[in-house]
Short mmCIF file of C-alpha atoms in Angstrom, two decimals:
data_model
loop_
_atom_site.label_atom_id
_atom_site.label_comp_id
_atom_site.label_asym_id
_atom_site.label_seq_id
_atom_site.Cartn_x
_atom_site.Cartn_y
_atom_site.Cartn_z
CA LYS A 1 -0.13 -0.03 -0.10
CA LEU A 2 1.36 3.80 -1.22
CA LEU A 3 0.19 6.11 1.03
CA LEU A 4 0.99 10.11 -0.49
CA PHE A 5 1.44 13.25 1.93
CA PHE A 6 0.81 16.68 0.39
CA GLY A 7 2.51 19.90 2.38
CA LEU A 8 3.90 18.37 5.79
CA ARG A 9 6.27 20.33 7.65
CA GLY A 10 9.60 18.13 8.40
CA HIS A 11 10.15 20.34 11.84
CA SER A 12 6.96 18.18 12.82
CA PHE A 13 9.13 14.77 13.23
CA ASN A 14 12.42 16.71 14.71
CA ASN A 15 10.95 16.07 18.50
CA THR A 16 9.55 13.16 20.24
CA ASN A 17 6.02 13.27 19.49
CA PHE A 18 3.10 11.74 18.26
CA TYR A 19 3.44 12.34 14.33
CA SER A 20 6.91 11.02 14.64
CA GLN A 21 5.92 7.57 16.62
CA LEU A 22 2.81 7.35 13.98
CA PHE A 23 5.14 7.79 10.77
CA ILE A 24 7.29 5.62 12.44
CA ARG A 25 4.84 2.58 13.38
CA TYR A 26 3.63 3.25 9.30
CA HIS A 27 6.89 2.61 7.72
CA ARG A 28 7.66 -0.51 9.51
CA ASN A 29 5.23 -2.33 6.85
CA GLN A 30 4.26 0.12 4.30
CA ILE A 31 5.73 2.91 1.68
CA SER A 32 4.67 6.34 1.71
CA ARG A 33 5.93 9.28 -0.74
CA VAL A 34 6.16 13.13 0.69
CA TYR A 35 5.17 16.41 -1.91
CA PRO A 36 6.05 19.71 -1.10
CA LYS A 37 2.56 22.05 -0.59
CA GLY A 38 1.21 22.15 -3.79
CA GLN A 39 0.05 25.88 -3.13
CA ARG A 40 3.97 26.95 -3.43
CA LEU A 41 4.92 29.63 -5.88
CA ASP A 42 8.63 29.02 -6.22
CA SER A 43 11.04 25.86 -6.77
CA SER A 44 12.46 25.80 -3.51
CA ASN A 45 12.68 22.60 -1.79
CA PHE A 46 12.02 21.71 1.67
CA HIS A 47 14.54 19.54 4.04
CA PRO A 48 14.41 15.39 3.62
CA ILE A 49 16.10 14.78 6.77
CA ALA A 50 13.19 14.82 8.96
CA PHE A 51 11.00 12.34 6.56
CA TRP A 52 13.92 10.06 6.33
CA ASN A 53 14.32 9.73 9.74
CA VAL A 54 11.04 8.69 10.54
CA GLY A 55 11.10 6.13 7.55
CA SER A 56 9.31 7.64 4.54
CA GLN A 57 10.92 6.36 1.60
CA MET A 58 10.33 9.03 -1.36
CA ILE A 59 10.50 12.38 -1.00
CA ALA A 60 9.60 14.48 -3.54
CA LEU A 61 12.31 17.46 -4.51
CA ASN A 62 12.60 20.09 -7.08
CA PHE A 63 15.55 18.89 -9.57
CA GLN A 64 15.66 21.99 -10.87
CA THR A 65 16.47 23.94 -7.58
CA PRO A 66 20.56 22.76 -6.74
CA ASP A 67 19.59 24.04 -3.10
CA LYS A 68 21.00 22.17 0.11
CA PRO A 69 17.80 19.62 0.50
CA MET A 70 19.00 18.68 -3.31
CA GLN A 71 23.19 18.50 -1.95
CA ILE A 72 21.85 16.15 1.10
CA LEU A 73 19.54 14.04 -1.77
CA MET A 74 22.48 13.69 -3.96
CA GLY A 75 24.69 13.03 -1.30
CA LYS A 76 22.43 10.17 0.11
CA PHE A 77 21.54 7.84 -2.37
CA ARG A 78 25.67 8.11 -4.01
CA ASP A 79 25.78 5.20 -1.32
CA ASN A 80 24.49 1.86 -2.30
CA GLY A 81 26.33 2.23 -5.43
CA GLY A 82 24.43 4.95 -6.58
CA CYS A 83 21.26 2.68 -7.84
CA GLY A 84 18.89 5.32 -6.21
CA TYR A 85 17.63 3.01 -2.99
CA VAL A 86 19.05 2.87 0.46
CA LEU A 87 18.03 0.17 3.06
CA LYS A 88 16.39 1.60 6.21
CA PRO A 89 19.05 0.89 8.74
CA ASN A 90 17.52 -2.35 11.42
CA PHE A 91 17.04 -0.20 14.29
CA MET A 92 14.43 1.97 12.71
CA LEU A 93 12.09 -1.55 13.01
CA ASN A 94 12.32 -1.40 16.34
CA ASP A 95 9.74 -0.62 18.74
CA ASP A 96 12.11 1.17 20.95
CA TYR A 97 13.18 3.83 17.86
CA ASP A 98 12.74 7.30 18.38
CA PRO A 99 14.69 9.71 16.14
CA GLY A 100 14.87 12.67 18.71
CA GLU A 101 16.49 9.94 21.01
CA PRO A 102 20.40 9.52 20.92
CA SER A 103 20.32 6.30 23.60
CA CYS A 104 18.34 4.06 21.16
CA GLU A 105 19.25 0.12 20.89
CA GLY A 106 21.25 -0.38 17.86
CA LEU A 107 22.74 3.30 16.99
CA GLU A 108 26.80 2.98 15.96
CA GLN A 109 28.49 5.93 17.23
CA VAL A 110 31.73 7.34 15.34
CA LEU A 111 34.32 10.20 15.88
CA VAL A 112 35.12 10.91 12.52
CA THR A 113 38.49 13.18 12.32
CA LEU A 114 39.00 14.78 9.16
CA ARG A 115 42.18 17.14 7.67
CA ILE A 116 41.11 19.67 5.16
CA ILE A 117 44.54 20.08 3.23
CA ALA A 118 44.42 22.13 0.40
CA ALA A 119 42.51 23.43 -2.27
CA ARG A 120 42.87 24.91 -6.60
CA HIS A 121 42.00 27.83 -8.59
CA LEU A 122 38.73 28.78 -6.44
CA PHE A 123 38.11 32.12 -7.86
CA LYS A 124 34.58 34.12 -7.45
CA SER A 125 32.67 35.42 -10.26
CA GLY A 126 32.06 39.07 -10.99
CA ARG A 127 34.26 42.42 -11.30
CA THR A 128 36.81 40.92 -8.94
CA ASN A 129 37.78 37.45 -9.12
CA ILE A 130 40.01 36.82 -5.90
CA SER A 131 38.58 35.41 -2.92
CA SER A 132 39.14 34.42 0.15
CA PRO A 133 38.07 31.10 0.67
CA LEU A 134 36.96 28.95 3.70
CA VAL A 135 35.30 25.48 3.95
CA GLU A 136 32.66 24.75 6.37
CA VAL A 137 31.93 20.69 7.34
CA GLU A 138 28.63 20.03 8.49
CA VAL A 139 27.04 17.04 9.88
CA VAL A 140 23.50 16.35 9.00
CA GLY A 141 21.29 14.05 9.79
CA ALA A 142 19.43 12.95 13.44
CA PRO A 143 18.15 15.89 15.28
CA TYR A 144 21.10 15.50 18.17
CA ASP A 145 23.79 14.86 15.17
CA THR A 146 22.65 18.08 13.04
CA GLY A 147 24.56 21.11 13.06
CA ILE A 148 27.92 20.20 14.51
CA LYS A 149 29.95 22.08 12.26
CA HIS A 150 33.67 23.11 11.80
CA ARG A 151 34.47 26.16 10.03
CA THR A 152 38.37 26.71 8.59
CA LYS A 153 39.95 29.85 8.59
CA ALA A 154 39.61 32.03 5.95
CA ILE A 155 43.06 32.52 3.68
CA SER A 156 42.73 35.87 2.80
CA ASP A 157 42.98 36.92 -0.99
CA ASN A 158 44.38 33.36 -2.44
CA GLY A 159 41.50 31.59 -4.42
CA PHE A 160 44.69 30.06 -6.21
CA ASN A 161 46.12 27.71 -3.94
CA PRO A 162 44.72 27.98 -0.12
CA ILE A 163 46.14 25.96 2.08
CA TRP A 164 44.19 25.36 5.65
CA ASN A 165 45.89 21.88 6.71
CA GLU A 166 43.35 22.06 9.43
CA VAL A 167 41.66 19.05 11.51
CA CYS A 168 38.52 18.71 12.93
CA GLU A 169 36.84 16.00 14.91
CA PHE A 170 32.85 14.98 14.82
CA ARG A 171 31.51 12.68 17.53
CA VAL A 172 28.56 11.33 15.35
CA ARG A 173 26.06 9.32 17.34
CA ASN A 174 23.90 7.87 14.66
CA SER A 175 26.31 7.32 11.73
CA ALA A 176 23.79 5.20 10.05
CA LEU A 177 21.34 8.57 9.58
CA ALA A 178 24.33 10.82 8.81
CA LEU A 179 25.96 12.91 6.26
CA LEU A 180 28.91 15.03 5.93
CA ARG A 181 28.19 17.94 4.04
CA PHE A 182 31.54 20.31 2.50
CA GLU A 183 30.77 23.69 1.97
CA VAL A 184 33.46 26.12 0.25
CA GLN A 185 32.43 29.86 0.99
CA ASP A 186 33.90 33.20 -0.13
CA GLU A 187 34.61 35.26 3.36
CA GLY A 188 33.33 38.25 2.06
CA LYS A 189 30.09 36.83 1.00
#
């Protein structure tokens, strides 16, 4: 049985509540597809993470909008050979699973250590193409892991060959739902 949901808000599922538990129970045996609200006039996307965290299998996004939600979607489905399907983790089938609770049984905690070394040829568009780049790395996934960020120092006026050589660590409590997102920014923006 396939059930369609229109115009839901993902933030409804970020905390332990009736709706998140209802969706989790439903998705143990059923499939759903979540669509953005039909009355929207723009092509923006909503964040799919909250829906994936309660077991929704299909989240409709606007592919013509290359925004953060679309980057997250593309990153998630590179797993499993890029076939477009990723198996739900086993812990999501447990009765005690709660997307907002880091102490559920079956969660795998990991320590991620990264070294951000360097880049090449990072120019900004416009009249002056000299940039002062920096890198932001963030964890996106379960509500208790999302928002952990590391931001490198900006390399002033050197987009040609910036060297950071910075190390950062992230303690991720639910590695099955976590994604790392890298964003190169210009300090002046």
